Amino acid sequence: MQITLDADKCCAAGQCVLVAPEVFDQREEDGVVELLDAAPPAEQHDAVREAAALCPAAVIEVRE
C-alpha cells in the first residue's frame, strides 16, 4: 500500500487522524493533514482505507 495526499485541498476535518492516528496527523497551526507513514504495515491498511473513504475533501489516495 502506498498513500499520497493533496494537502492543499484538505479541509482539516480530522477524520483521518481519528481513524488512523499512526498514519495521519494534523498540523498544529491550521489542522491540515500530515502523512506520518506513506507505506504503513498491513495491520494499518483497513484503517487507512476507512480514513480515505471518510475524508470529506477526498485528499487521500491509496494505491494497493
mmCIF file of N, CA and C in Angstrom:
data_model
loop_
_atom_site.group_PDB
_atom_site.id
_atom_site.type_symbol
_atom_site.label_atom_id
_atom_site.label_comp_id
_atom_site.label_asym_id
_atom_site.label_seq_id
_atom_site.Cartn_x
_atom_site.Cartn_y
_atom_site.Cartn_z
ATOM 1 N N MET A 1 0.845 -1.185 0.000
ATOM 2 C CA MET A 1 0.000 0.000 0.000
ATOM 3 C C MET A 1 0.885 1.241 0.000
ATOM 4 N N GLN A 2 0.531 2.184 -0.861
ATOM 5 C CA GLN A 2 1.193 3.488 -0.909
ATOM 6 C C GLN A 2 0.127 4.558 -0.750
ATOM 7 N N ILE A 3 0.426 5.570 0.032
ATOM 8 C CA ILE A 3 -0.521 6.644 0.302
ATOM 9 C C ILE A 3 0.066 7.961 -0.174
ATOM 10 N N THR A 4 -0.748 8.765 -0.841
ATOM 11 C CA THR A 4 -0.366 10.130 -1.184
ATOM 12 C C THR A 4 -1.494 11.056 -0.752
ATOM 13 N N LEU A 5 -1.145 12.312 -0.534
ATOM 14 C CA LEU A 5 -2.103 13.310 -0.081
ATOM 15 C C LEU A 5 -2.055 14.536 -0.981
ATOM 16 N N ASP A 6 -3.177 15.221 -1.085
ATOM 17 C CA ASP A 6 -3.226 16.544 -1.691
ATOM 18 C C ASP A 6 -3.590 17.512 -0.563
ATOM 19 N N ALA A 7 -2.586 17.848 0.238
ATOM 20 C CA ALA A 7 -2.811 18.655 1.439
ATOM 21 C C ALA A 7 -3.389 20.029 1.118
ATOM 22 N N ASP A 8 -3.165 20.533 -0.101
ATOM 23 C CA ASP A 8 -3.710 21.843 -0.472
ATOM 24 C C ASP A 8 -5.236 21.847 -0.470
ATOM 25 N N LYS A 9 -5.849 20.690 -0.646
ATOM 26 C CA LYS A 9 -7.312 20.583 -0.670
ATOM 27 C C LYS A 9 -7.899 20.191 0.682
ATOM 28 N N CYS A 10 -7.057 19.912 1.659
ATOM 29 C CA CYS A 10 -7.512 19.451 2.972
ATOM 30 C C CYS A 10 -8.370 20.514 3.654
ATOM 31 N N CYS A 11 -9.509 20.076 4.202
ATOM 32 C CA CYS A 11 -10.401 20.988 4.923
ATOM 33 C C CYS A 11 -10.254 20.855 6.438
ATOM 34 N N ALA A 12 -9.275 20.077 6.890
ATOM 35 C CA ALA A 12 -8.929 19.939 8.305
ATOM 36 C C ALA A 12 -10.049 19.344 9.154
ATOM 37 N N ALA A 13 -10.823 18.425 8.578
ATOM 38 C CA ALA A 13 -11.898 17.779 9.333
ATOM 39 C C ALA A 13 -11.352 16.830 10.396
ATOM 40 N N GLY A 14 -10.209 16.216 10.141
ATOM 41 C CA GLY A 14 -9.569 15.369 11.138
ATOM 42 C C GLY A 14 -10.057 13.939 11.209
ATOM 43 N N GLN A 15 -10.932 13.536 10.323
ATOM 44 C CA GLN A 15 -11.446 12.163 10.349
ATOM 45 C C GLN A 15 -10.326 11.147 10.162
ATOM 46 N N CYS A 16 -9.360 11.459 9.314
ATOM 47 C CA CYS A 16 -8.254 10.530 9.064
ATOM 48 C C CYS A 16 -7.450 10.271 10.333
ATOM 49 N N VAL A 17 -7.232 11.312 11.113
ATOM 50 C CA VAL A 17 -6.454 11.181 12.346
ATOM 51 C C VAL A 17 -7.214 10.355 13.378
ATOM 52 N N LEU A 18 -8.518 10.523 13.438
ATOM 53 C CA LEU A 18 -9.324 9.752 14.379
ATOM 54 C C LEU A 18 -9.317 8.269 14.038
ATOM 55 N N VAL A 19 -9.320 7.944 12.751
ATOM 56 C CA VAL A 19 -9.407 6.556 12.308
ATOM 57 C C VAL A 19 -8.043 5.876 12.249
ATOM 58 N N ALA A 20 -7.013 6.622 11.838
ATOM 59 C CA ALA A 20 -5.675 6.029 11.656
ATOM 60 C C ALA A 20 -4.592 6.966 12.197
ATOM 61 N N PRO A 21 -4.525 7.135 13.510
ATOM 62 C CA PRO A 21 -3.571 8.092 14.093
ATOM 63 C C PRO A 21 -2.105 7.713 13.929
ATOM 64 N N GLU A 22 -1.819 6.456 13.624
ATOM 65 C CA GLU A 22 -0.434 6.050 13.399
ATOM 66 C C GLU A 22 0.036 6.442 12.006
ATOM 67 N N VAL A 23 -0.903 6.765 11.131
ATOM 68 C CA VAL A 23 -0.576 7.072 9.734
ATOM 69 C C VAL A 23 -0.759 8.552 9.414
ATOM 70 N N PHE A 24 -1.751 9.191 10.039
ATOM 71 C CA PHE A 24 -2.061 10.591 9.758
ATOM 72 C C PHE A 24 -1.985 11.439 11.017
ATOM 73 N N ASP A 25 -1.629 12.708 10.817
ATOM 74 C CA ASP A 25 -1.651 13.695 11.892
ATOM 75 C C ASP A 25 -2.140 15.003 11.280
ATOM 76 N N GLN A 26 -2.315 16.013 12.120
ATOM 77 C CA GLN A 26 -2.717 17.326 11.643
ATOM 78 C C GLN A 26 -1.710 18.358 12.117
ATOM 79 N N ARG A 27 -1.417 19.318 11.220
ATOM 80 C CA ARG A 27 -0.526 20.411 11.604
ATOM 81 C C ARG A 27 -1.182 21.216 12.712
ATOM 82 N N GLU A 28 -0.390 21.582 13.677
ATOM 83 C CA GLU A 28 -0.913 22.299 14.836
ATOM 84 C C GLU A 28 -1.469 23.665 14.463
ATOM 85 N N GLU A 29 -0.826 24.354 13.535
ATOM 86 C CA GLU A 29 -1.226 25.730 13.239
ATOM 87 C C GLU A 29 -2.534 25.857 12.449
ATOM 88 N N ASP A 30 -2.850 24.873 11.605
ATOM 89 C CA ASP A 30 -4.058 25.016 10.785
ATOM 90 C C ASP A 30 -4.881 23.733 10.634
ATOM 91 N N GLY A 31 -4.431 22.628 11.208
ATOM 92 C CA GLY A 31 -5.189 21.389 11.169
ATOM 93 C C GLY A 31 -5.099 20.596 9.880
ATOM 94 N N VAL A 32 -4.286 21.055 8.933
ATOM 95 C CA VAL A 32 -4.141 20.347 7.659
ATOM 96 C C VAL A 32 -3.436 19.015 7.889
ATOM 97 N N VAL A 33 -3.871 18.009 7.148
ATOM 98 C CA VAL A 33 -3.357 16.647 7.299
ATOM 99 C C VAL A 33 -1.859 16.565 7.006
ATOM 100 N N GLU A 34 -1.189 15.707 7.760
ATOM 101 C CA GLU A 34 0.215 15.348 7.530
ATOM 102 C C GLU A 34 0.288 13.834 7.464
ATOM 103 N N LEU A 35 1.101 13.335 6.585
ATOM 104 C CA LEU A 35 1.275 11.902 6.423
ATOM 105 C C LEU A 35 2.476 11.453 7.250
ATOM 106 N N LEU A 36 2.230 10.552 8.192
ATOM 107 C CA LEU A 36 3.294 10.039 9.047
ATOM 108 C C LEU A 36 3.971 8.808 8.457
ATOM 109 N N ASP A 37 3.221 8.035 7.676
ATOM 110 C CA ASP A 37 3.748 6.784 7.120
ATOM 111 C C ASP A 37 3.122 6.542 5.750
ATOM 112 N N ALA A 38 3.894 6.761 4.686
ATOM 113 C CA ALA A 38 3.383 6.619 3.314
ATOM 114 C C ALA A 38 3.219 5.164 2.893
ATOM 115 N N ALA A 39 3.839 4.252 3.620
ATOM 116 C CA ALA A 39 3.728 2.817 3.321
ATOM 117 C C ALA A 39 3.516 2.066 4.634
ATOM 118 N N PRO A 40 2.310 2.183 5.197
ATOM 119 C CA PRO A 40 2.057 1.596 6.521
ATOM 120 C C PRO A 40 2.049 0.072 6.492
ATOM 121 N N PRO A 41 2.278 -0.552 7.658
ATOM 122 C CA PRO A 41 2.233 -2.012 7.745
ATOM 123 C C PRO A 41 0.814 -2.532 7.510
ATOM 124 N N ALA A 42 0.728 -3.802 7.188
ATOM 125 C CA ALA A 42 -0.544 -4.431 6.821
ATOM 126 C C ALA A 42 -1.630 -4.238 7.872
ATOM 127 N N GLU A 43 -1.278 -4.219 9.135
ATOM 128 C CA GLU A 43 -2.300 -4.085 10.183
ATOM 129 C C GLU A 43 -2.967 -2.706 10.176
ATOM 130 N N GLN A 44 -2.410 -1.743 9.460
ATOM 131 C CA GLN A 44 -2.997 -0.405 9.353
ATOM 132 C C GLN A 44 -3.825 -0.216 8.086
ATOM 133 N N HIS A 45 -3.785 -1.148 7.158
ATOM 134 C CA HIS A 45 -4.416 -0.976 5.850
ATOM 135 C C HIS A 45 -5.920 -0.728 5.929
ATOM 136 N N ASP A 46 -6.635 -1.471 6.740
ATOM 137 C CA ASP A 46 -8.081 -1.264 6.848
ATOM 138 C C ASP A 46 -8.405 0.132 7.371
ATOM 139 N N ALA A 47 -7.656 0.585 8.354
ATOM 140 C CA ALA A 47 -7.876 1.918 8.920
ATOM 141 C C ALA A 47 -7.578 2.997 7.881
ATOM 142 N N VAL A 48 -6.537 2.807 7.088
ATOM 143 C CA VAL A 48 -6.192 3.778 6.048
ATOM 144 C C VAL A 48 -7.301 3.842 4.992
ATOM 145 N N ARG A 49 -7.795 2.708 4.572
ATOM 146 C CA ARG A 49 -8.894 2.681 3.595
ATOM 147 C C ARG A 49 -10.124 3.403 4.149
ATOM 148 N N GLU A 50 -10.428 3.169 5.417
ATOM 149 C CA GLU A 50 -11.564 3.836 6.048
ATOM 150 C C GLU A 50 -11.341 5.344 6.112
ATOM 151 N N ALA A 51 -10.124 5.753 6.470
ATOM 152 C CA ALA A 51 -9.806 7.179 6.536
ATOM 153 C C ALA A 51 -9.989 7.841 5.172
ATOM 154 N N ALA A 52 -9.535 7.182 4.117
ATOM 155 C CA ALA A 52 -9.688 7.725 2.764
ATOM 156 C C ALA A 52 -11.161 7.845 2.400
ATOM 157 N N ALA A 53 -11.953 6.858 2.770
ATOM 158 C CA ALA A 53 -13.381 6.874 2.454
ATOM 159 C C ALA A 53 -14.120 7.966 3.232
ATOM 160 N N LEU A 54 -13.686 8.250 4.440
ATOM 161 C CA LEU A 54 -14.349 9.241 5.289
ATOM 162 C C LEU A 54 -13.922 10.676 4.999
ATOM 163 N N CYS A 55 -12.822 10.860 4.312
ATOM 164 C CA CYS A 55 -12.287 12.209 4.075
ATOM 165 C C CYS A 55 -13.269 13.036 3.247
ATOM 166 N N PRO A 56 -13.820 14.117 3.817
ATOM 167 C CA PRO A 56 -14.814 14.911 3.088
ATOM 168 C C PRO A 56 -14.235 15.655 1.881
ATOM 169 N N ALA A 57 -12.935 15.893 1.870
ATOM 170 C CA ALA A 57 -12.304 16.606 0.754
ATOM 171 C C ALA A 57 -11.629 15.652 -0.229
ATOM 172 N N ALA A 58 -11.661 14.363 0.061
ATOM 173 C CA ALA A 58 -11.069 13.332 -0.816
ATOM 174 C C ALA A 58 -9.608 13.624 -1.149
ATOM 175 N N VAL A 59 -8.822 13.937 -0.139
ATOM 176 C CA VAL A 59 -7.410 14.261 -0.364
ATOM 177 C C VAL A 59 -6.482 13.064 -0.231
ATOM 178 N N ILE A 60 -6.995 11.937 0.247
ATOM 179 C CA ILE A 60 -6.167 10.753 0.480
ATOM 180 C C ILE A 60 -6.296 9.798 -0.693
ATOM 181 N N GLU A 61 -5.170 9.473 -1.320
ATOM 182 C CA GLU A 61 -5.161 8.484 -2.403
ATOM 183 C C GLU A 61 -4.419 7.252 -1.924
ATOM 184 N N VAL A 62 -5.052 6.099 -2.068
ATOM 185 C CA VAL A 62 -4.474 4.822 -1.644
ATOM 186 C C VAL A 62 -4.237 3.957 -2.874
ATOM 187 N N ARG A 63 -3.017 3.505 -3.036
ATOM 188 C CA ARG A 63 -2.679 2.558 -4.097
ATOM 189 C C ARG A 63 -2.304 1.247 -3.457
ATOM 190 N N GLU A 64 -2.964 0.197 -3.865
ATOM 191 C CA GLU A 64 -2.726 -1.137 -3.299
ATOM 192 C C GLU A 64 -1.514 -1.794 -3.917
#
